[in-house]
Amino acid sequence: LSNSTEANASAFLAACRAAIGESQVLTAEGDKHRFERDFWNQYRGRAAAVLRPGATEEVARIAALAAAHGIALVPQGGNTGLVNGGVPDASGAEVVLSLERMNKVRAIDASGDHMIVEAGCVLDAVQQAAAEAGRFFPLAMGSSGSCRIGGNLSTNAGGINVLRYGMARDLVLGLEVVLADGSVLDLLRPLRKDNTGYDLKQLFIGAEGTLGIITAAALRLVAIPRERVTAWLAVERPEDAIALFKRSRDSFGELISAFEMLCAPGVELAVAELPNVQRPVERRTPWYVLMDVAWMFESGLRARVEATLAEFLEAGLCIDGAIAETEAQRANMWRIREGQSEAASKHGYIIRSDVTVPIAEIPKLLSEIDSWRGRIPDEVTVLPFGHVGDGNLHVNFLVPAPRAQELYDPLLERLYDTVDRLRGSISAEHGIGRAKRRAVWARKPGAALELSARIKRALDPSNRLNPGVVIDPSEL
Amino acid sequence: LSNSTEANASAFLAACRAAIGESQVLTAEGDKHRFERDFWNQYRGRAAAVLRPGATEEVARIAALAAAHGIALVPQGGNTGLVNGGVPDASGAEVVLSLERMNKVRAIDASGDHMIVEAGCVLDAVQQAAAEAGRFFPLAMGSSGSCRIGGNLSTNAGGINVLRYGMARDLVLGLEVVLADGSVLDLLRPLRKDNTGYDLKQLFIGAEGTLGIITAAALRLVAIPRERVTAWLAVERPEDAIALFKRSRDSFGELISAFEMLCAPGVELAVAELPNVQRPVERRTPWYVLMDVAWMFESGLRARVEATLAEFLEAGLCIDGAIAETEAQRANMWRIREGQSEAASKHGYIIRSDVTVPIAEIPKLLSEIDSWRGRIPDEVTVLPFGHVGDGNLHVNFLVPAPRAQELYDPLLERLYDTVDRLRGSISAEHGIGRAKRRAVWARKPGAALELSARIKRALDPSNRLNPGVVIDPSEL
């Protein structure tokens, strides 16, 4: 860094210390470390400093100072993102703005079915606060103990209940956002219906902190489902899983909260590697389905699921099946699903992906991947699993760690080309971040890139909010 | 109009004739008339011409020509809007771009739960096509025989199923949009999950044609509910209606499709004025509730609703109640709800409104309105009704026709001030259009107006798409 750049950064940090307190401006290497690396320890950036504001006004003050000093800010929540969108670049010039101290539940209105929370609330805590008020906040995913709601909204997180309740976007009633110039946009009215102009909050949901910094949100709550039935089905082919999904959807409609598919190698790894995990059904088949159905009534759903399962078995759509009899059995089934990456990572490096195709194209996608055998190295194990019900598969590649770097781009590019040909998306729920920027824009229509750049310029004309993430207007 | 302006308009229309065909450029007064007046015949503008393109490329061509000639375009669907957002201003210089000839269902994928339709499809036809494919498209409202899906999306329409299925926005998977410069933005991939960058389609939903022209949409379909139970409840107070809603929501959760409240004077007018309409329960009370509950199963729901109704009666939350025994009885109940304006309009002029407040504030809003007695003229009858379940009330004022103009602004301003104080919205589902522009922006935070203007300028720098609707950047 040049002397004048360095002097400018020092002046910025001095002003920040005055604004938010000495102790909330971290510059020591050891203090910064956990904010600079990604969740999986696969990426490491360098930050000039980490700022930990405790209130919206402090975030606004920092943004105004950053604008005045020309400093780039990287907003960060729980740092559980999977595309390096919340960690700084390698320059050492960017400043991480951590929202983790802003973790208050500002208000909860059970009868109005909403709550207002600060961006730094951990997802588990949001769910917990809703539950204590007798309501249900449906956003849920494996990282819920660490991810924070501001990050969930900034990445439009998906998770395991999308089929029924939608993405994070669908659960937002209002937002409070600090803009690039330090002004505060108060869009927090908790209304289900409000057509007074452009729906500005939509701009910031899924924008990964590149258009503004989400500091608080009004979230939609729903009724608590009282009876939940979890079933595990063993099937021969992906086509069967999809047929099962269609039939289940016709029978149970929106009562299906999750419909997940897992491949045999992934299940075997989970059973072998994860402590206390049991095989849900003895019969071994190439594919398995995990289905969650729930409703508001106390009872009666289990019998309906059992009857449907019997029909499936009779029709030969599934080979075997089990319904969880206890909470422990349910937890076991879900542990296999959520532990897919953890189990595989004991055997090598995981090259992760997160793609969607129209549901009808899932078998085509999987058979195409199958046909790569012989064309990709034998040491690559393909482990597809995910949310069949919404067309979203995590096609993970387990590779020997020493070959990870060399195989990373070729495997993903091959996958992305296939997905693109099937009119899918190469980032279903993880976002773009730094990791997928080139891969995404290489495949998007030019008009979409051009318009995205216009939006970026309109909201962040100096490219100071999370530069290099999602879009780089200078690359146009 | 000056000579040069007139020459320019002539050149534009000549180019349009060449682009979309002589017969699709209407300039005769008689031909233009139905495109210039609003649905209720309360507003009349003047158009230089009406253009009726038949394909996306023709819309793109028109937009490019309009950009080149500096012509303002007013996109129009079924012209059933209630805020004069789809009709031209009084200048005679604007050109209406009617999408009504673009009415094809391009594709329907029942197993993938989506369909792709052109903007000019009538809502009834969209519902019908979905039903024929064994699926359900849940957007529904009184005007479904005339309104068109492009208009529904451009206004983010609400309607009677919002409680369960959300607003029009929530049913959109993708859009095709013609931008101000005539470029076509293809965002039609029918994916439930796609986090590859800013969700650009959100910009155009609810923007009333001011940021781009929606030419086609990928819509989300759901399972057809097989058993539907409709109940009519007689209650003493709005508080009771809200208590009933909360209890029903806890019991039935997302199975509630509609929860509507009606006032006694509105119901009496409907019974008196609408042909073949019967009183659903004999007992007369100040308020009534109309509730629709549905699920995917063939049977079993009715018994549950009956049991809940019995509990309500026992708890004294409702005074009387009936469940529709036949389709005719159900239709009768809904006719009372949907005929509220039609019945009242036989007794004078209706000053319409469309407001939301947080649900808990509904009784406060209604008692405040009640307290206006003595402060507003005696000839004003207040007829509130609407979607209690999402906090959205249509507080209509029935006034003697000769006093309509004089009472219009004072009554609405009084209502809007009250709604704003209760942290509500003065346009829940109808939009801003021309009618509410000043009322909306007078009450919004400055940062929201400023950001909206930045978005407008980024997408329509010459202010040529529906100028004067939603926002007028020159007023800043």
JSON list of N, CA, C and O in Angstrom, two decimals, chain B residues 111-147:
[
{"chain": "B", "resi": 111, "resn": "SER", "atom": "N", "xyz": [-46.05, -31.27, -14.38]},
{"chain": "B", "resi": 111, "resn": "SER", "atom": "CA", "xyz": [-45.22, -31.99, -13.41]},
{"chain": "B", "resi": 111, "resn": "SER", "atom": "C", "xyz": [-44.15, -31.07, -12.83]},
{"chain": "B", "resi": 111, "resn": "SER", "atom": "O", "xyz": [-43.69, -31.26, -11.72]},
{"chain": "B", "resi": 112, "resn": "GLY", "atom": "N", "xyz": [-43.76, -30.06, -13.58]},
{"chain": "B", "resi": 112, "resn": "GLY", "atom": "CA", "xyz": [-42.79, -29.08, -13.08]},
{"chain": "B", "resi": 112, "resn": "GLY", "atom": "C", "xyz": [-43.45, -27.93, -12.34]},
{"chain": "B", "resi": 112, "resn": "GLY", "atom": "O", "xyz": [-42.78, -27.02, -11.88]},
{"chain": "B", "resi": 113, "resn": "ASP", "atom": "N", "xyz": [-44.78, -27.95, -12.27]},
{"chain": "B", "resi": 113, "resn": "ASP", "atom": "CA", "xyz": [-45.53, -26.93, -11.54]},
{"chain": "B", "resi": 113, "resn": "ASP", "atom": "C", "xyz": [-45.29, -25.52, -12.04]},
{"chain": "B", "resi": 113, "resn": "ASP", "atom": "O", "xyz": [-45.10, -24.59, -11.23]},
{"chain": "B", "resi": 114, "resn": "HIS", "atom": "N", "xyz": [-45.26, -25.35, -13.35]},
{"chain": "B", "resi": 114, "resn": "HIS", "atom": "CA", "xyz": [-45.16, -23.98, -13.85]},
{"chain": "B", "resi": 114, "resn": "HIS", "atom": "C", "xyz": [-45.79, -23.85, -15.23]},
{"chain": "B", "resi": 114, "resn": "HIS", "atom": "O", "xyz": [-46.00, -24.84, -15.92]},
{"chain": "B", "resi": 115, "resn": "MET", "atom": "N", "xyz": [-46.07, -22.64, -15.63]},
{"chain": "B", "resi": 115, "resn": "MET", "atom": "CA", "xyz": [-46.54, -22.36, -16.98]},
{"chain": "B", "resi": 115, "resn": "MET", "atom": "C", "xyz": [-45.93, -21.05, -17.44]},
{"chain": "B", "resi": 115, "resn": "MET", "atom": "O", "xyz": [-45.55, -20.21, -16.62]},
{"chain": "B", "resi": 116, "resn": "ILE", "atom": "N", "xyz": [-45.80, -20.90, -18.75]},
{"chain": "B", "resi": 116, "resn": "ILE", "atom": "CA", "xyz": [-45.27, -19.66, -19.30]},
{"chain": "B", "resi": 116, "resn": "ILE", "atom": "C", "xyz": [-46.38, -19.02, -20.15]},
{"chain": "B", "resi": 116, "resn": "ILE", "atom": "O", "xyz": [-46.88, -19.65, -21.09]},
{"chain": "B", "resi": 117, "resn": "VAL", "atom": "N", "xyz": [-46.77, -17.82, -19.78]},
{"chain": "B", "resi": 117, "resn": "VAL", "atom": "CA", "xyz": [-47.88, -17.16, -20.44]},
{"chain": "B", "resi": 117, "resn": "VAL", "atom": "C", "xyz": [-47.47, -15.76, -20.91]},
{"chain": "B", "resi": 117, "resn": "VAL", "atom": "O", "xyz": [-46.58, -15.14, -20.34]},
{"chain": "B", "resi": 118, "resn": "GLU", "atom": "N", "xyz": [-48.13, -15.30, -21.95]},
{"chain": "B", "resi": 118, "resn": "GLU", "atom": "CA", "xyz": [-47.88, -13.94, -22.41]},
{"chain": "B", "resi": 118, "resn": "GLU", "atom": "C", "xyz": [-48.68, -12.95, -21.56]},
{"chain": "B", "resi": 118, "resn": "GLU", "atom": "O", "xyz": [-49.69, -13.30, -20.95]},
{"chain": "B", "resi": 119, "resn": "ALA", "atom": "N", "xyz": [-48.20, -11.71, -21.56]},
{"chain": "B", "resi": 119, "resn": "ALA", "atom": "CA", "xyz": [-48.74, -10.69, -20.67]},
{"chain": "B", "resi": 119, "resn": "ALA", "atom": "C", "xyz": [-50.23, -10.44, -20.86]},
{"chain": "B", "resi": 119, "resn": "ALA", "atom": "O", "xyz": [-50.94, -10.10, -19.92]},
{"chain": "B", "resi": 120, "resn": "GLY", "atom": "N", "xyz": [-50.71, -10.63, -22.10]},
{"chain": "B", "resi": 120, "resn": "GLY", "atom": "CA", "xyz": [-52.10, -10.31, -22.38]},
{"chain": "B", "resi": 120, "resn": "GLY", "atom": "C", "xyz": [-53.10, -11.40, -22.05]},
{"chain": "B", "resi": 120, "resn": "GLY", "atom": "O", "xyz": [-54.29, -11.23, -22.30]},
{"chain": "B", "resi": 121, "resn": "CYS", "atom": "N", "xyz": [-52.66, -12.50, -21.47]},
{"chain": "B", "resi": 121, "resn": "CYS", "atom": "CA", "xyz": [-53.59, -13.56, -21.07]},
{"chain": "B", "resi": 121, "resn": "CYS", "atom": "C", "xyz": [-54.54, -13.05, -20.00]},
{"chain": "B", "resi": 121, "resn": "CYS", "atom": "O", "xyz": [-54.09, -12.52, -18.98]},
{"chain": "B", "resi": 122, "resn": "VAL", "atom": "N", "xyz": [-55.83, -13.25, -20.22]},
{"chain": "B", "resi": 122, "resn": "VAL", "atom": "CA", "xyz": [-56.81, -12.90, -19.19]},
{"chain": "B", "resi": 122, "resn": "VAL", "atom": "C", "xyz": [-56.63, -13.86, -18.01]},
{"chain": "B", "resi": 122, "resn": "VAL", "atom": "O", "xyz": [-56.36, -15.05, -18.19]},
{"chain": "B", "resi": 123, "resn": "LEU", "atom": "N", "xyz": [-56.76, -13.33, -16.80]},
{"chain": "B", "resi": 123, "resn": "LEU", "atom": "CA", "xyz": [-56.51, -14.15, -15.61]},
{"chain": "B", "resi": 123, "resn": "LEU", "atom": "C", "xyz": [-57.35, -15.42, -15.59]},
{"chain": "B", "resi": 123, "resn": "LEU", "atom": "O", "xyz": [-56.85, -16.50, -15.28]},
{"chain": "B", "resi": 124, "resn": "ASP", "atom": "N", "xyz": [-58.64, -15.28, -15.94]},
{"chain": "B", "resi": 124, "resn": "ASP", "atom": "CA", "xyz": [-59.50, -16.47, -16.01]},
{"chain": "B", "resi": 124, "resn": "ASP", "atom": "C", "xyz": [-58.91, -17.55, -16.92]},
{"chain": "B", "resi": 124, "resn": "ASP", "atom": "O", "xyz": [-58.98, -18.74, -16.62]},
{"chain": "B", "resi": 125, "resn": "ALA", "atom": "N", "xyz": [-58.36, -17.12, -18.05]},
{"chain": "B", "resi": 125, "resn": "ALA", "atom": "CA", "xyz": [-57.80, -18.08, -19.01]},
{"chain": "B", "resi": 125, "resn": "ALA", "atom": "C", "xyz": [-56.55, -18.76, -18.44]},
{"chain": "B", "resi": 125, "resn": "ALA", "atom": "O", "xyz": [-56.31, -19.94, -18.70]},
{"chain": "B", "resi": 126, "resn": "VAL", "atom": "N", "xyz": [-55.79, -18.01, -17.68]},
{"chain": "B", "resi": 126, "resn": "VAL", "atom": "CA", "xyz": [-54.60, -18.60, -17.03]},
{"chain": "B", "resi": 126, "resn": "VAL", "atom": "C", "xyz": [-55.04, -19.66, -16.03]},
{"chain": "B", "resi": 126, "resn": "VAL", "atom": "O", "xyz": [-54.53, -20.79, -16.03]},
{"chain": "B", "resi": 127, "resn": "GLN", "atom": "N", "xyz": [-56.02, -19.29, -15.20]},
{"chain": "B", "resi": 127, "resn": "GLN", "atom": "CA", "xyz": [-56.55, -20.25, -14.22]},
{"chain": "B", "resi": 127, "resn": "GLN", "atom": "C", "xyz": [-57.08, -21.50, -14.92]},
{"chain": "B", "resi": 127, "resn": "GLN", "atom": "O", "xyz": [-56.83, -22.63, -14.49]},
{"chain": "B", "resi": 128, "resn": "GLN", "atom": "N", "xyz": [-57.80, -21.26, -16.02]},
{"chain": "B", "resi": 128, "resn": "GLN", "atom": "CA", "xyz": [-58.42, -22.35, -16.77]},
{"chain": "B", "resi": 128, "resn": "GLN", "atom": "C", "xyz": [-57.37, -23.30, -17.35]},
{"chain": "B", "resi": 128, "resn": "GLN", "atom": "O", "xyz": [-57.49, -24.52, -17.24]},
{"chain": "B", "resi": 129, "resn": "ALA", "atom": "N", "xyz": [-56.35, -22.72, -17.95]},
{"chain": "B", "resi": 129, "resn": "ALA", "atom": "CA", "xyz": [-55.29, -23.55, -18.55]},
{"chain": "B", "resi": 129, "resn": "ALA", "atom": "C", "xyz": [-54.60, -24.38, -17.47]},
{"chain": "B", "resi": 129, "resn": "ALA", "atom": "O", "xyz": [-54.29, -25.56, -17.69]},
{"chain": "B", "resi": 130, "resn": "ALA", "atom": "N", "xyz": [-54.38, -23.78, -16.31]},
{"chain": "B", "resi": 130, "resn": "ALA", "atom": "CA", "xyz": [-53.76, -24.52, -15.20]},
{"chain": "B", "resi": 130, "resn": "ALA", "atom": "C", "xyz": [-54.67, -25.67, -14.78]},
{"chain": "B", "resi": 130, "resn": "ALA", "atom": "O", "xyz": [-54.22, -26.80, -14.60]},
{"chain": "B", "resi": 131, "resn": "ALA", "atom": "N", "xyz": [-55.96, -25.37, -14.65]},
{"chain": "B", "resi": 131, "resn": "ALA", "atom": "CA", "xyz": [-56.92, -26.39, -14.20]},
{"chain": "B", "resi": 131, "resn": "ALA", "atom": "C", "xyz": [-56.97, -27.54, -15.20]},
{"chain": "B", "resi": 131, "resn": "ALA", "atom": "O", "xyz": [-57.02, -28.72, -14.81]},
{"chain": "B", "resi": 132, "resn": "GLU", "atom": "N", "xyz": [-56.96, -27.22, -16.49]},
{"chain": "B", "resi": 132, "resn": "GLU", "atom": "CA", "xyz": [-57.00, -28.28, -17.50]},
{"chain": "B", "resi": 132, "resn": "GLU", "atom": "C", "xyz": [-55.78, -29.19, -17.43]},
{"chain": "B", "resi": 132, "resn": "GLU", "atom": "O", "xyz": [-55.84, -30.36, -17.80]},
{"chain": "B", "resi": 133, "resn": "ALA", "atom": "N", "xyz": [-54.67, -28.63, -16.93]},
{"chain": "B", "resi": 133, "resn": "ALA", "atom": "CA", "xyz": [-53.46, -29.44, -16.78]},
{"chain": "B", "resi": 133, "resn": "ALA", "atom": "C", "xyz": [-53.39, -30.11, -15.40]},
{"chain": "B", "resi": 133, "resn": "ALA", "atom": "O", "xyz": [-52.39, -30.72, -15.04]},
{"chain": "B", "resi": 134, "resn": "GLY", "atom": "N", "xyz": [-54.46, -29.97, -14.64]},
{"chain": "B", "resi": 134, "resn": "GLY", "atom": "CA", "xyz": [-54.49, -30.62, -13.32]},
{"chain": "B", "resi": 134, "resn": "GLY", "atom": "C", "xyz": [-53.77, -29.85, -12.24]},
{"chain": "B", "resi": 134, "resn": "GLY", "atom": "O", "xyz": [-53.44, -30.41, -11.19]},
{"chain": "B", "resi": 135, "resn": "ARG", "atom": "N", "xyz": [-53.54, -28.57, -12.45]},
{"chain": "B", "resi": 135, "resn": "ARG", "atom": "CA", "xyz": [-52.86, -27.75, -11.45]},
{"chain": "B", "resi": 135, "resn": "ARG", "atom": "C", "xyz": [-53.74, -26.55, -11.09]},
{"chain": "B", "resi": 135, "resn": "ARG", "atom": "O", "xyz": [-54.76, -26.30, -11.73]},
{"chain": "B", "resi": 136, "resn": "PHE", "atom": "N", "xyz": [-53.27, -25.77, -10.11]},
{"chain": "B", "resi": 136, "resn": "PHE", "atom": "CA", "xyz": [-54.05, -24.63, -9.63]},
{"chain": "B", "resi": 136, "resn": "PHE", "atom": "C", "xyz": [-53.17, -23.39, -9.66]},
{"chain": "B", "resi": 136, "resn": "PHE", "atom": "O", "xyz": [-52.05, -23.39, -9.16]},
{"chain": "B", "resi": 137, "resn": "PHE", "atom": "N", "xyz": [-53.68, -22.32, -10.32]},
{"chain": "B", "resi": 137, "resn": "PHE", "atom": "CA", "xyz": [-53.01, -21.03, -10.25]},
{"chain": "B", "resi": 137, "resn": "PHE", "atom": "C", "xyz": [-53.82, -20.15, -9.31]},
{"chain": "B", "resi": 137, "resn": "PHE", "atom": "O", "xyz": [-54.96, -19.80, -9.61]},
{"chain": "B", "resi": 138, "resn": "PRO", "atom": "N", "xyz": [-53.25, -19.80, -8.16]},
{"chain": "B", "resi": 138, "resn": "PRO", "atom": "CA", "xyz": [-54.07, -19.27, -7.06]},
{"chain": "B", "resi": 138, "resn": "PRO", "atom": "C", "xyz": [-54.44, -17.79, -7.13]},
{"chain": "B", "resi": 138, "resn": "PRO", "atom": "O", "xyz": [-55.27, -17.36, -6.34]},
{"chain": "B", "resi": 139, "resn": "LEU", "atom": "N", "xyz": [-53.85, -17.02, -8.02]},
{"chain": "B", "resi": 139, "resn": "LEU", "atom": "CA", "xyz": [-54.21, -15.60, -8.06]},
{"chain": "B", "resi": 139, "resn": "LEU", "atom": "C", "xyz": [-55.68, -15.48, -8.47]},
{"chain": "B", "resi": 139, "resn": "LEU", "atom": "O", "xyz": [-56.08, -16.05, -9.49]},
{"chain": "B", "resi": 140, "resn": "ALA", "atom": "N", "xyz": [-56.46, -14.77, -7.69]},
{"chain": "B", "resi": 140, "resn": "ALA", "atom": "CA", "xyz": [-57.89, -14.68, -7.96]},
{"chain": "B", "resi": 140, "resn": "ALA", "atom": "C", "xyz": [-58.45, -13.38, -7.42]},
{"chain": "B", "resi": 140, "resn": "ALA", "atom": "O", "xyz": [-58.09, -12.94, -6.32]},
{"chain": "B", "resi": 141, "resn": "MET", "atom": "N", "xyz": [-59.30, -12.76, -8.22]},
{"chain": "B", "resi": 141, "resn": "MET", "atom": "CA", "xyz": [-59.94, -11.52, -7.75]},
{"chain": "B", "resi": 141, "resn": "MET", "atom": "C", "xyz": [-61.20, -11.28, -8.56]},
{"chain": "B", "resi": 141, "resn": "MET", "atom": "O", "xyz": [-61.45, -11.96, -9.56]},
{"chain": "B", "resi": 142, "resn": "GLY", "atom": "N", "xyz": [-62.01, -10.31, -8.13]},
{"chain": "B", "resi": 142, "resn": "GLY", "atom": "CA", "xyz": [-63.28, -10.05, -8.77]},
{"chain": "B", "resi": 142, "resn": "GLY", "atom": "C", "xyz": [-63.19, -9.79, -10.27]},
{"chain": "B", "resi": 142, "resn": "GLY", "atom": "O", "xyz": [-64.08, -10.17, -11.03]},
{"chain": "B", "resi": 143, "resn": "SER", "atom": "N", "xyz": [-62.10, -9.17, -10.70]},
{"chain": "B", "resi": 143, "resn": "SER", "atom": "CA", "xyz": [-62.00, -8.76, -12.10]},
{"chain": "B", "resi": 143, "resn": "SER", "atom": "C", "xyz": [-61.37, -9.84, -12.99]},
{"chain": "B", "resi": 143, "resn": "SER", "atom": "O", "xyz": [-60.94, -9.54, -14.10]},
{"chain": "B", "resi": 144, "resn": "SER", "atom": "N", "xyz": [-61.34, -11.09, -12.52]},
{"chain": "B", "resi": 144, "resn": "SER", "atom": "CA", "xyz": [-60.54, -12.10, -13.23]},
{"chain": "B", "resi": 144, "resn": "SER", "atom": "C", "xyz": [-61.02, -12.37, -14.65]},
{"chain": "B", "resi": 144, "resn": "SER", "atom": "O", "xyz": [-60.27, -12.91, -15.46]},
{"chain": "B", "resi": 145, "resn": "GLY", "atom": "N", "xyz": [-62.24, -11.97, -14.98]},
{"chain": "B", "resi": 145, "resn": "GLY", "atom": "CA", "xyz": [-62.73, -12.17, -16.35]},
{"chain": "B", "resi": 145, "resn": "GLY", "atom": "C", "xyz": [-62.18, -11.14, -17.32]},
{"chain": "B", "resi": 145, "resn": "GLY", "atom": "O", "xyz": [-62.28, -11.31, -18.54]},
{"chain": "B", "resi": 146, "resn": "SER", "atom": "N", "xyz": [-61.62, -10.05, -16.82]},
{"chain": "B", "resi": 146, "resn": "SER", "atom": "CA", "xyz": [-61.11, -8.99, -17.71]},
{"chain": "B", "resi": 146, "resn": "SER", "atom": "C", "xyz": [-59.65, -8.64, -17.47]},
{"chain": "B", "resi": 146, "resn": "SER", "atom": "O", "xyz": [-58.95, -8.25, -18.41]},
{"chain": "B", "resi": 147, "resn": "CYS", "atom": "N", "xyz": [-59.19, -8.74, -16.23]},
{"chain": "B", "resi": 147, "resn": "CYS", "atom": "CA", "xyz": [-57.81, -8.33, -15.98]},
{"chain": "B", "resi": 147, "resn": "CYS", "atom": "C", "xyz": [-56.85, -9.29, -16.67]},
{"chain": "B", "resi": 147, "resn": "CYS", "atom": "O", "xyz": [-57.20, -10.44, -16.93]}
]
